[in-house]
Amino acid sequence: MEESEILAKLPKAFTESALRQEMLTHGKFITVNKDDTLVREGQYLDFLPIVIKGEIRVFQQKEDREILLYYVREGQTCMMSLSAAYFNHTSTSYGVATKPSEIFVFPTRLVNEWQLKYSSWNAYLIQTFRSRYDELLGSFESVAFDPIDKRVLSYLTDRAKKENTPQIAISHQNLAYELGTTRVVISRILKGFEQQGKVKLFRGSIQLK
Amino acid sequence: MEESEILAKLPKAFTESALRQEMLTHGKFITVNKDDTLVREGQYLDFLPIVIKGEIRVFQQKEDREILLYYVREGQTCMMSLSAAYFNHTSTSYGVATKPSEIFVFPTRLVNEWQLKYSSWNAYLIQTFRSRYDELLGSFESVAFDPIDKRVLSYLTDRAKKENTPQIAISHQNLAYELGTTRVVISRILKGFEQQGKVKLFRGSIQLK
DNA sequence: TGCTTTATGTATCTTTTGATACCGTTTTTT
DNA sequence: AAAAAACGGTATCAAAAGATACATAAAGCA
């Protein structure tokens, strides 16, 4: 791969060319398959990942249940990995690819170093933390104050917008997992929506109307 | 106030003496009364606060309801102010003193500057973000998965532990606010606890047994 | 093809929580 | 002292959500 080509793949957020050059020197690109685990609980992090292409699902695993924290998408890094790396702690969450993905990785010791050298790196970190916080706050409010039917609808419209299609590929069961409820409740609500003409239901997918 | 006396008040997290010296040069101490508003929504931040003594309640105000984000306690700074200051955005939350407090403040432009100079400042920032995230995640899980009676009990035992006394001074109404429910529900649950011998109820306070 | 798994529909019942209303008591304010 | 506000107890009703059970259909697979 040409050097200029590599540089072009790095997120535009990194404005200093010296930083981009350092990334190129110390980092490398890896590819992972769908369902590959990048990080698991209890693991020390030698490398920090930045997603170039694809998507990583970050979650915590408790005795009985699983808690979805966020998805790391193109141009983003994993906040949990970042802070674990920074304090040299083990990871408290899992990271699994939801699709074949290309990841840029570099040694975690540079996280600290770069903070003392590059403003755009600092801004990127703070932005990462703050936007994950806001995201979680949104989920919190939603769970705390919105009835489930509203949350289902929000989930669908959000995904439709993000994926730019009214056809959402997800089973009732998995939708129940995402929202922390049960399949029966989801089926009931979706059926209601269908009768109100808000959606059309298919096996394995839901079409917004 | 003696210079050494002032320096002693600054959080120990700041290890570089040059940083402590700069804080002293550019910052100042202010005192606020209970119920004084330090930050309001829509406001630009010229100064970043670090709480030396006392407590600040940080929350968002929506049409109908209020969402408690966190309390800023001794040695801590306000994460929302921090990131608002960093990106030169207006605040999206309110900060109100819950008791007479002493606050150290300094110009927000230094937030960025210090990141390029002081590791301990960077560590402090990242620690601030990460611990607020963990805190919120805990609340999220609790709201999403725990029944209210369990949340009430957790709230009480947490406070008892933190304040190192089994006597929690709070009204049913305010406890309901904290947990995002209604007074009647709280009274009902507490009465149940009392009958089970878990607590003893007083006007304005609850004693854990 | 037949078997198994996955996906969905739906009825019934129970529990949890919230909404409302009314009461008496204590504390604070005027 | 009178009035107002805050605090807490409790009864009744309704709604939301979860639990359980059973049924049918489609898809994948041996």
Tab-separated table of C-alpha atoms (C1' of nucleotides) in Angstrom:
chain	number	residue	atom	x	y	z
A	1	MET	CA	0.000	0.000	0.000
A	2	GLU	CA	1.289	3.465	-0.887
A	3	GLU	CA	2.158	5.718	2.007
A	4	SER	CA	-0.195	8.430	0.792
A	5	GLU	CA	-2.936	5.872	0.489
A	6	ILE	CA	-2.455	4.811	4.083
A	7	LEU	CA	-2.442	8.361	5.321
A	8	ALA	CA	-5.730	8.951	3.550
A	9	LYS	CA	-7.352	6.184	5.552
A	10	LEU	CA	-6.632	7.756	8.916
A	11	PRO	CA	-9.455	9.791	10.402
A	12	LYS	CA	-9.422	13.420	9.332
A	13	ALA	CA	-9.688	14.428	12.959
A	14	PHE	CA	-5.942	14.092	13.233
A	15	THR	CA	-4.771	17.320	11.716
A	16	GLU	CA	-1.095	17.513	12.562
A	17	SER	CA	0.913	15.881	9.817
A	18	ALA	CA	3.559	14.914	12.346
A	19	LEU	CA	0.918	12.939	14.194
A	20	ARG	CA	-0.261	11.235	11.040
A	21	GLN	CA	3.314	10.400	10.247
A	22	GLU	CA	3.849	8.900	13.681
A	23	MET	CA	0.721	6.838	13.350
A	24	LEU	CA	2.014	5.470	10.135
A	25	THR	CA	5.391	4.683	11.663
A	26	HIS	CA	4.146	2.939	14.776
A	27	GLY	CA	0.805	1.548	13.738
A	28	LYS	CA	-0.487	-1.073	11.392
A	29	PHE	CA	-3.688	-2.192	9.750
A	30	ILE	CA	-5.304	-5.480	10.600
A	31	THR	CA	-8.423	-7.118	9.258
A	32	VAL	CA	-10.869	-9.144	11.295
A	33	ASN	CA	-13.811	-11.357	10.407
A	34	LYS	CA	-17.369	-11.065	11.566
A	35	ASP	CA	-17.683	-12.375	15.132
A	36	ASP	CA	-13.959	-12.141	15.829
A	37	THR	CA	-13.209	-10.991	19.344
A	38	LEU	CA	-10.792	-8.066	19.518
A	39	VAL	CA	-10.854	-7.483	23.242
A	40	ARG	CA	-12.119	-9.537	26.112
A	41	GLU	CA	-12.713	-8.838	29.772
A	42	GLY	CA	-9.642	-9.100	31.952
A	43	GLN	CA	-7.231	-8.567	29.122
A	44	TYR	CA	-4.421	-5.996	29.124
A	45	LEU	CA	-4.244	-3.873	26.029
A	46	ASP	CA	-1.046	-3.596	24.094
A	47	PHE	CA	-2.679	-1.899	21.158
A	48	LEU	CA	-5.358	0.694	20.804
A	49	PRO	CA	-7.773	0.172	17.899
A	50	ILE	CA	-9.242	2.742	15.560
A	51	VAL	CA	-11.900	1.404	13.234
A	52	ILE	CA	-11.220	2.232	9.599
A	53	LYS	CA	-13.900	0.117	8.000
A	54	GLY	CA	-16.580	-2.024	9.611
A	55	GLU	CA	-18.015	-2.051	13.115
A	56	ILE	CA	-17.161	-3.319	16.592
A	57	ARG	CA	-19.765	-4.112	19.182
A	58	VAL	CA	-18.646	-3.302	22.720
A	59	PHE	CA	-20.487	-4.873	25.626
A	60	GLN	CA	-20.171	-6.178	29.153
A	61	GLN	CA	-21.057	-9.668	30.186
A	62	LYS	CA	-22.703	-10.174	33.556
A	63	GLU	CA	-23.736	-13.468	35.146
A	64	ASP	CA	-27.076	-13.637	33.458
A	65	ARG	CA	-27.208	-10.807	31.016
A	66	GLU	CA	-25.252	-8.737	28.555
A	67	ILE	CA	-25.077	-4.950	28.448
A	68	LEU	CA	-24.472	-3.230	25.157
A	69	LEU	CA	-22.259	-0.184	25.647
A	70	TYR	CA	-21.804	1.121	22.107
A	71	TYR	CA	-20.704	0.375	18.591
A	72	VAL	CA	-17.329	1.599	17.406
A	73	ARG	CA	-17.769	2.789	13.851
A	74	GLU	CA	-15.566	4.188	11.114
A	75	GLY	CA	-13.130	6.793	12.339
A	76	GLN	CA	-13.848	6.005	15.987
A	77	THR	CA	-11.848	4.437	18.745
A	78	CYS	CA	-13.034	2.401	21.700
A	79	MET	CA	-13.425	4.526	24.802
A	80	MET	CA	-13.193	1.595	27.176
A	81	SER	CA	-9.988	0.379	25.576
A	82	LEU	CA	-8.623	3.859	25.614
A	83	SER	CA	-9.017	4.414	29.304
A	84	ALA	CA	-7.987	0.866	30.186
A	85	ALA	CA	-4.841	1.387	28.143
A	86	TYR	CA	-4.227	4.774	29.653
A	87	PHE	CA	-4.285	3.499	33.223
A	88	ASN	CA	-2.804	0.161	32.341
A	89	HIS	CA	-5.849	-1.635	33.640
A	90	THR	CA	-7.423	-4.726	32.198
A	91	SER	CA	-10.437	-4.350	30.005
A	92	THR	CA	-13.847	-4.524	31.650
A	93	SER	CA	-15.660	-5.159	28.409
A	94	TYR	CA	-15.687	-7.211	25.248
A	95	GLY	CA	-15.238	-6.027	21.692
A	96	VAL	CA	-16.538	-8.180	18.865
A	97	ALA	CA	-16.699	-7.366	15.158
A	98	THR	CA	-20.231	-7.298	13.780
A	99	LYS	CA	-18.916	-7.571	10.227
A	100	PRO	CA	-15.594	-7.982	8.411
A	101	SER	CA	-13.614	-4.958	9.495
A	102	GLU	CA	-10.382	-3.131	8.979
A	103	ILE	CA	-8.742	-1.794	12.104
A	104	PHE	CA	-5.783	0.460	12.594
A	105	VAL	CA	-3.831	-0.370	15.740
A	106	PHE	CA	-0.867	1.169	17.519
A	107	PRO	CA	0.943	0.653	20.814
A	108	THR	CA	-0.937	1.948	23.815
A	109	ARG	CA	2.046	3.729	25.330
A	110	LEU	CA	1.646	6.317	22.575
A	111	VAL	CA	-1.737	7.387	23.903
A	112	ASN	CA	-0.021	9.258	26.729
A	113	GLU	CA	2.897	10.464	24.673
A	114	TRP	CA	0.723	11.984	22.007
A	115	GLN	CA	-1.292	13.864	24.561
A	116	LEU	CA	1.761	15.928	25.329
A	117	LYS	CA	2.469	16.590	21.670
A	118	TYR	CA	-0.695	16.852	19.643
A	119	SER	CA	-3.764	18.987	20.275
A	120	SER	CA	-5.844	17.163	17.734
A	121	TRP	CA	-5.170	13.928	19.548
A	122	ASN	CA	-6.371	15.502	22.777
A	123	ALA	CA	-9.469	16.813	21.101
A	124	TYR	CA	-10.155	13.388	19.642
A	125	LEU	CA	-9.918	11.748	23.054
A	126	ILE	CA	-12.146	14.227	24.756
A	127	GLN	CA	-14.611	14.057	21.931
A	128	THR	CA	-14.629	10.268	22.258
A	129	PHE	CA	-15.384	10.388	25.946
A	130	ARG	CA	-17.955	13.082	25.729
A	131	SER	CA	-19.924	11.610	22.892
A	132	ARG	CA	-20.056	8.198	24.517
A	133	TYR	CA	-21.274	9.845	27.665
A	134	ASP	CA	-24.003	11.685	25.810
A	135	GLU	CA	-24.985	8.522	24.034
A	136	LEU	CA	-25.274	6.615	27.280
A	137	LEU	CA	-27.182	9.463	28.853
A	138	GLY	CA	-29.676	9.244	26.009
A	139	SER	CA	-30.137	5.529	26.613
A	140	PHE	CA	-30.516	6.150	30.291
A	141	GLU	CA	-33.228	8.733	29.806
A	142	SER	CA	-34.974	6.535	27.355
A	143	VAL	CA	-34.988	3.539	29.666
A	144	ALA	CA	-35.950	5.638	32.653
A	145	PHE	CA	-38.737	7.663	31.123
A	146	ASP	CA	-39.984	6.257	27.846
A	147	PRO	CA	-42.453	3.397	27.527
A	148	ILE	CA	-41.195	0.461	25.538
A	149	ASP	CA	-43.297	1.075	22.470
A	150	LYS	CA	-41.720	4.493	22.063
A	151	ARG	CA	-38.275	2.996	22.499
A	152	VAL	CA	-38.962	0.392	19.862
A	153	LEU	CA	-40.029	3.062	17.418
A	154	SER	CA	-36.980	5.191	18.210
A	155	TYR	CA	-34.723	2.236	17.668
A	156	LEU	CA	-36.242	1.540	14.283
A	157	THR	CA	-36.215	5.107	13.038
A	158	ASP	CA	-32.670	5.614	14.266
A	159	ARG	CA	-31.442	2.590	12.405
A	160	ALA	CA	-33.443	3.466	9.314
A	161	LYS	CA	-31.815	6.858	9.292
A	162	LYS	CA	-28.338	5.542	9.936
A	163	GLU	CA	-28.565	2.806	7.347
A	164	ASN	CA	-30.527	4.984	4.998
A	165	THR	CA	-33.236	2.408	4.347
A	166	PRO	CA	-36.683	1.766	5.857
A	167	GLN	CA	-35.995	-1.954	5.925
A	168	ILE	CA	-34.436	-2.968	9.241
A	169	ALA	CA	-32.996	-6.471	9.346
A	170	ILE	CA	-33.486	-7.749	12.872
A	171	SER	CA	-35.461	-10.476	14.584
A	172	HIS	CA	-37.891	-9.773	17.383
A	173	GLN	CA	-35.657	-11.708	19.713
A	174	ASN	CA	-32.586	-9.631	18.933
A	175	LEU	CA	-34.549	-6.424	19.131
A	176	ALA	CA	-35.628	-7.560	22.581
A	177	TYR	CA	-31.984	-8.055	23.538
A	178	GLU	CA	-31.052	-4.592	22.300
A	179	LEU	CA	-33.763	-2.971	24.369
A	180	GLY	CA	-33.412	-5.207	27.380
A	181	THR	CA	-36.842	-6.771	27.286
A	182	THR	CA	-38.410	-10.006	26.069
A	183	ARG	CA	-39.446	-11.336	22.712
A	184	VAL	CA	-43.129	-11.539	23.513
A	185	VAL	CA	-43.280	-7.892	24.450
A	186	ILE	CA	-41.604	-6.886	21.212
A	187	SER	CA	-43.848	-9.044	19.062
A	188	ARG	CA	-46.894	-7.599	20.772
A	189	ILE	CA	-45.789	-4.037	20.229
A	190	LEU	CA	-44.755	-4.555	16.628
A	191	LYS	CA	-48.067	-6.176	15.863
A	192	GLY	CA	-49.739	-3.132	17.276
A	193	PHE	CA	-47.636	-0.889	15.079
A	194	GLU	CA	-48.536	-2.947	12.050
A	195	GLN	CA	-52.216	-2.599	12.790
A	196	GLN	CA	-51.737	1.138	13.074
A	197	GLY	CA	-50.039	1.051	9.682
A	198	LYS	CA	-46.727	2.273	11.049
A	199	VAL	CA	-44.690	-0.733	9.945
A	200	LYS	CA	-44.893	-3.822	7.832
A	201	LEU	CA	-43.521	-7.031	9.326
A	202	PHE	CA	-41.483	-9.676	7.574
A	203	ARG	CA	-39.624	-12.685	8.801
A	204	GLY	CA	-36.311	-11.341	10.026
A	205	SER	CA	-36.965	-7.734	9.167
A	206	ILE	CA	-39.213	-4.764	9.762
A	207	GLN	CA	-40.167	-2.134	7.229
A	208	LEU	CA	-40.971	1.364	8.373
A	209	LYS	CA	-43.766	3.090	6.525
B	1	MET	CA	-3.748	33.012	52.806
B	2	GLU	CA	-0.220	31.671	52.717
B	3	GLU	CA	0.970	30.322	49.406
B	4	SER	CA	1.819	26.967	50.924
B	5	GLU	CA	-1.605	26.837	52.478
B	6	ILE	CA	-3.235	27.391	49.126
B	7	LEU	CA	-1.120	24.780	47.439
B	8	ALA	CA	-2.157	22.271	50.059
B	9	LYS	CA	-5.784	22.733	49.148
B	10	LEU	CA	-5.331	21.687	45.543
B	11	PRO	CA	-6.137	18.050	44.774
B	12	LYS	CA	-3.190	15.745	45.246
B	13	ALA	CA	-3.830	14.335	41.797
B	14	PHE	CA	-1.815	17.212	40.366
B	15	THR	CA	1.706	16.032	40.928
B	16	GLU	CA	3.855	18.397	38.911
B	17	SER	CA	4.818	21.335	41.052
B	18	ALA	CA	4.966	23.513	37.964
B	19	LEU	CA	1.292	22.733	37.377
B	20	ARG	CA	0.401	23.524	40.962
B	21	GLN	CA	2.289	26.754	40.658
B	22	GLU	CA	0.441	27.686	37.481
B	23	MET	CA	-2.870	26.919	39.127
B	24	LEU	CA	-1.978	29.235	41.895
B	25	THR	CA	-0.943	31.957	39.480
B	26	HIS	CA	-3.980	31.844	37.223
B	27	GLY	CA	-6.714	30.560	39.482
B	28	LYS	CA	-8.608	31.770	42.479
B	29	PHE	CA	-10.859	30.508	45.229
B	30	ILE	CA	-14.474	31.471	45.457
B	31	THR	CA	-17.131	30.573	47.975
B	32	VAL	CA	-20.761	29.937	47.188
B	33	ASN	CA	-23.855	29.493	49.294
B	34	LYS	CA	-26.256	26.610	49.338
B	35	ASP	CA	-28.547	26.740	46.301
B	36	ASP	CA	-26.292	29.142	44.399
B	37	THR	CA	-26.168	28.382	40.699
B	38	LEU	CA	-22.642	28.077	39.326
B	39	VAL	CA	-23.474	27.101	35.776
B	40	ARG	CA	-26.670	27.211	33.788
B	41	GLU	CA	-27.739	25.781	30.496
B	42	GLY	CA	-26.754	27.832	27.463
B	43	GLN	CA	-23.949	29.586	29.235
B	44	TYR	CA	-20.380	29.839	27.952
B	45	LEU	CA	-17.737	28.936	30.467
B	46	ASP	CA	-14.917	31.306	31.191
B	47	PHE	CA	-13.764	29.397	34.221
B	48	LEU	CA	-13.467	25.736	35.060
B	49	PRO	CA	-14.396	24.802	38.640
B	50	ILE	CA	-12.703	22.324	40.926
B	51	VAL	CA	-14.522	21.690	44.172
B	52	ILE	CA	-12.311	22.119	47.215
B	53	LYS	CA	-14.977	21.888	49.900
B	54	GLY	CA	-18.673	21.216	49.564
B	55	GLU	CA	-20.744	19.706	46.789
B	56	ILE	CA	-22.252	20.702	43.450
B	57	ARG	CA	-25.290	19.025	41.998
B	58	VAL	CA	-25.179	18.754	38.205
B	59	PHE	CA	-28.394	18.104	36.321
B	60	GLN	CA	-30.259	18.717	33.106
B	61	GLN	CA	-33.632	20.347	32.947
B	62	LYS	CA	-36.133	19.049	30.403
B	63	GLU	CA	-39.625	20.369	29.743
B	64	ASP	CA	-41.282	18.336	32.430
B	65	ARG	CA	-38.525	16.633	34.355
B	66	GLU	CA	-35.032	16.968	35.705
B	67	ILE	CA	-32.213	14.499	35.199
B	68	LEU	CA	-29.530	14.206	37.830
B	69	LEU	CA	-26.151	13.609	36.199
B	70	TYR	CA	-23.795	13.542	39.167
B	71	TYR	CA	-22.479	15.341	42.200
B	72	VAL	CA	-19.130	17.074	42.019
B	73	ARG	CA	-17.398	16.454	45.314
B	74	GLU	CA	-14.128	17.456	46.933
B	75	GLY	CA	-11.184	17.217	44.611
B	76	GLN	CA	-13.379	16.727	41.562
B	77	THR	CA	-14.159	18.844	38.550
B	78	CYS	CA	-17.323	18.980	36.479
B	79	MET	CA	-17.069	16.794	33.409
B	80	MET	CA	-19.780	18.631	31.534
B	81	SER	CA	-18.135	21.997	32.152
B	82	LEU	CA	-14.823	20.555	31.162
B	83	SER	CA	-15.884	19.373	27.764
B	84	ALA	CA	-18.059	22.399	27.129
B	85	ALA	CA	-15.069	24.578	27.917
B	86	TYR	CA	-12.766	22.483	25.802
B	87	PHE	CA	-14.888	22.798	22.681
B	88	ASN	CA	-16.034	26.268	23.504
B	89	HIS	CA	-19.634	25.170	23.554
B	90	THR	CA	-22.329	26.377	25.867
B	91	SER	CA	-23.218	24.262	28.858
B	92	THR	CA	-26.012	21.728	28.470
B	93	SER	CA	-26.507	21.352	32.181
B	94	TYR	CA	-26.951	23.186	35.431
B	95	GLY	CA	-24.673	23.177	38.434
B	96	VAL	CA	-26.070	24.159	41.830
B	97	ALA	CA	-24.381	23.999	45.224
B	98	THR	CA	-26.072	21.646	47.662
B	99	LYS	CA	-24.286	23.286	50.574
B	100	PRO	CA	-21.918	26.176	51.238
B	101	SER	CA	-18.895	25.361	49.136
B	102	GLU	CA	-15.422	26.493	48.287
B	103	ILE	CA	-14.485	26.285	44.650
B	104	PHE	CA	-11.214	26.780	42.874
B	105	VAL	CA	-11.620	28.273	39.410
B	106	PHE	CA	-9.267	29.080	36.581
B	107	PRO	CA	-9.594	30.270	32.965
B	108	THR	CA	-10.814	27.590	30.598
B	109	ARG	CA	-8.183	28.272	27.965
B	110	LEU	CA	-5.692	26.595	30.290
B	111	VAL	CA	-7.475	23.271	29.994
B	112	ASN	CA	-6.020	22.803	26.524
B	113	GLU	CA	-2.672	24.336	27.307
B	114	TRP	CA	-2.059	22.127	30.296
B	115	GLN	CA	-2.822	19.034	28.312
B	116	LEU	CA	0.300	19.676	26.300
B	117	LYS	CA	2.395	20.273	29.379
B	118	TYR	CA	1.297	18.134	32.271
B	119	SER	CA	0.708	14.388	32.377
B	120	SER	CA	-1.060	14.507	35.682
B	121	TRP	CA	-3.534	16.959	34.243
B	122	ASN	CA	-4.231	14.566	31.381
B	123	ALA	CA	-4.655	11.683	33.779
B	124	TYR	CA	-7.041	13.761	35.859
B	125	LEU	CA	-9.174	14.570	32.846
B	126	ILE	CA	-9.364	11.036	31.611
B	127	GLN	CA	-10.089	9.796	35.094
B	128	THR	CA	-12.884	12.344	35.344
B	129	PHE	CA	-14.491	11.202	32.131
B	130	ARG	CA	-14.088	7.539	32.777
B	131	SER	CA	-15.425	7.544	36.289
B	132	ARG	CA	-18.469	9.567	35.318
B	133	TYR	CA	-19.106	7.116	32.544
B	134	ASP	CA	-18.876	4.163	34.898
B	135	GLU	CA	-21.135	5.889	37.332
B	136	LEU	CA	-23.754	6.539	34.692
B	137	LEU	CA	-23.441	3.000	33.428
B	138	GLY	CA	-24.195	1.769	36.913
B	139	SER	CA	-27.319	3.901	37.088
B	140	PHE	CA	-28.348	2.703	33.680
B	141	GLU	CA	-28.051	-0.940	34.630
B	142	SER	CA	-29.870	-0.347	37.836
B	143	VAL	CA	-32.771	1.407	36.155
B	144	ALA	CA	-32.899	-1.110	33.355
B	145	PHE	CA	-32.716	-4.281	35.381
B	146	ASP	CA	-33.425	-3.759	39.045
B	147	PRO	CA	-36.862	-3.449	40.621
B	148	ILE	CA	-37.442	-0.270	42.553
B	149	ASP	CA	-37.298	-1.805	45.995
B	150	LYS	CA	-33.787	-3.056	45.314
B	151	ARG	CA	-32.774	0.367	44.011
B	152	VAL	CA	-34.113	2.026	47.128
B	153	LEU	CA	-32.120	-0.300	49.318
B	154	SER	CA	-28.971	0.225	47.241
B	155	TYR	CA	-29.384	3.951	47.491
B	156	LEU	CA	-29.680	3.781	51.251
B	157	THR	CA	-26.779	1.419	51.823
B	158	ASP	CA	-24.584	3.417	49.444
B	159	ARG	CA	-25.262	6.611	51.295
B	160	ALA	CA	-24.878	4.962	54.657
B	161	LYS	CA	-21.494	3.724	53.592
B	162	LYS	CA	-20.398	7.005	52.080
B	163	GLU	CA	-21.548	9.074	55.028
B	164	ASN	CA	-20.514	6.448	57.483
B	165	THR	CA	-23.783	6.455	59.380
B	166	PRO	CA	-26.934	4.317	59.209
B	167	GLN	CA	-29.081	7.425	59.530
B	168	ILE	CA	-29.919	8.822	56.086
B	169	ALA	CA	-31.430	12.276	56.083
B	170	ILE	CA	-33.823	12.435	53.155
B	171	SER	CA	-37.558	12.795	52.654
B	172	HIS	CA	-39.590	10.276	50.721
B	173	GLN	CA	-40.267	12.918	48.131
B	174	ASN	CA	-36.619	13.654	47.523
B	175	LEU	CA	-35.742	10.002	47.457
B	176	ALA	CA	-38.405	9.634	44.788
B	177	TYR	CA	-36.750	12.438	42.794
B	178	GLU	CA	-33.357	10.773	43.067
B	179	LEU	CA	-34.653	7.489	41.779
B	180	GLY	CA	-36.993	8.924	39.206
B	181	THR	CA	-40.251	7.684	40.675
B	182	THR	CA	-43.047	9.042	42.856
B	183	ARG	CA	-43.464	9.669	46.525
B	184	VAL	CA	-46.253	7.169	47.026
B	185	VAL	CA	-44.153	4.370	45.607
B	186	ILE	CA	-41.280	5.181	47.923
B	187	SER	CA	-43.479	5.418	50.991
B	188	ARG	CA	-45.024	2.067	50.152
B	189	ILE	CA	-41.674	0.367	49.734
B	190	LEU	CA	-40.144	1.895	52.833
B	191	LYS	CA	-43.144	0.840	54.876
B	192	GLY	CA	-42.581	-2.672	53.617
B	193	PHE	CA	-38.931	-2.521	54.607
B	194	GLU	CA	-39.897	-1.323	58.049
B	195	GLN	CA	-42.271	-4.233	58.494
B	196	GLN	CA	-39.474	-6.571	57.468
B	197	GLY	CA	-37.308	-4.919	60.080
B	198	LYS	CA	-34.806	-3.638	57.548
B	199	VAL	CA	-35.195	0.028	58.416
B	200	LYS	CA	-36.736	2.323	60.938
B	201	LEU	CA	-38.570	5.370	59.628
B	202	PHE	CA	-38.475	8.876	60.992
B	203	ARG	CA	-39.779	12.131	59.711
B	204	GLY	CA	-37.135	13.344	57.281
B	205	SER	CA	-34.782	10.434	57.739
B	206	ILE	CA	-34.379	6.706	57.440
B	207	GLN	CA	-32.335	4.491	59.684
B	208	LEU	CA	-30.821	1.316	58.302
B	209	LYS	CA	-30.794	-1.654	60.663
C	1	DT	C1'	-37.461	-35.823	2.345
C	2	DG	C1'	-37.926	-35.506	7.107
C	3	DC	C1'	-35.911	-33.373	11.202
C	4	DT	C1'	-34.481	-29.406	13.668
C	5	DT	C1'	-33.994	-24.747	14.501
C	6	DT	C1'	-35.508	-20.174	14.149
C	7	DA	C1'	-39.055	-16.850	13.809
C	8	DT	C1'	-43.399	-15.265	14.887
C	9	DG	C1'	-48.439	-14.890	16.709
C	10	DT	C1'	-51.314	-14.847	20.536
C	11	DA	C1'	-53.994	-15.908	24.806
C	12	DT	C1'	-53.904	-15.855	29.773
C	13	DC	C1'	-52.374	-14.574	34.153
C	14	DT	C1'	-49.580	-12.035	37.534
C	15	DT	C1'	-46.703	-8.550	39.212
C	16	DT	C1'	-44.985	-4.100	39.336
C	17	DT	C1'	-45.545	0.413	39.043
C	18	DG	C1'	-47.897	4.597	38.532
C	19	DA	C1'	-52.026	7.814	39.232
C	20	DT	C1'	-55.253	9.804	42.217
C	21	DA	C1'	-57.344	10.966	46.259
C	22	DC	C1'	-57.808	11.798	50.999
C	23	DC	C1'	-56.172	11.747	55.574
C	24	DG	C1'	-53.603	13.346	59.802
C	25	DT	C1'	-49.249	15.185	61.666
C	26	DT	C1'	-45.335	18.091	62.049
C	27	DT	C1'	-42.718	22.075	60.850
C	28	DT	C1'	-42.211	26.573	59.132
C	29	DT	C1'	-43.803	31.007	58.059
C	30	DT	C1'	-46.531	34.974	58.575
D	1	DA	C1'	-51.680	31.883	67.113
D	2	DA	C1'	-53.175	31.074	62.546
D	3	DA	C1'	-52.026	29.711	58.073
D	4	DA	C1'	-49.312	27.400	54.936
D	5	DA	C1'	-46.128	24.084	53.554
D	6	DA	C1'	-43.863	19.810	54.049
D	7	DC	C1'	-44.115	15.074	55.409
D	8	DG	C1'	-45.873	10.625	55.530
D	9	DG	C1'	-49.713	6.737	55.561
D	10	DT	C1'	-52.913	4.332	52.963
D	11	DA	C1'	-56.728	2.827	49.905
D	12	DT	C1'	-58.293	2.186	45.274
D	13	DC	C1'	-57.825	1.768	40.461
D	14	DA	C1'	-55.470	1.360	35.987
D	15	DA	C1'	-51.803	0.501	32.957
D	16	DA	C1'	-47.521	-1.497	31.616
D	17	DA	C1'	-44.744	-5.136	31.336
D	18	DG	C1'	-43.168	-9.714	32.256
D	19	DA	C1'	-43.983	-14.954	32.578
D	20	DT	C1'	-45.774	-18.950	30.640
D	21	DA	C1'	-47.663	-21.750	27.424
D	22	DC	C1'	-48.879	-23.293	23.065
D	23	DA	C1'	-49.327	-22.964	18.121
D	24	DT	C1'	-47.971	-22.259	13.177
D	25	DA	C1'	-44.726	-21.192	9.537
D	26	DA	C1'	-40.363	-20.728	7.314
D	27	DA	C1'	-35.534	-21.865	6.738
D	28	DG	C1'	-31.674	-24.695	7.170
D	29	DC	C1'	-29.759	-29.057	7.198
D	30	DA	C1'	-28.730	-34.176	7.479
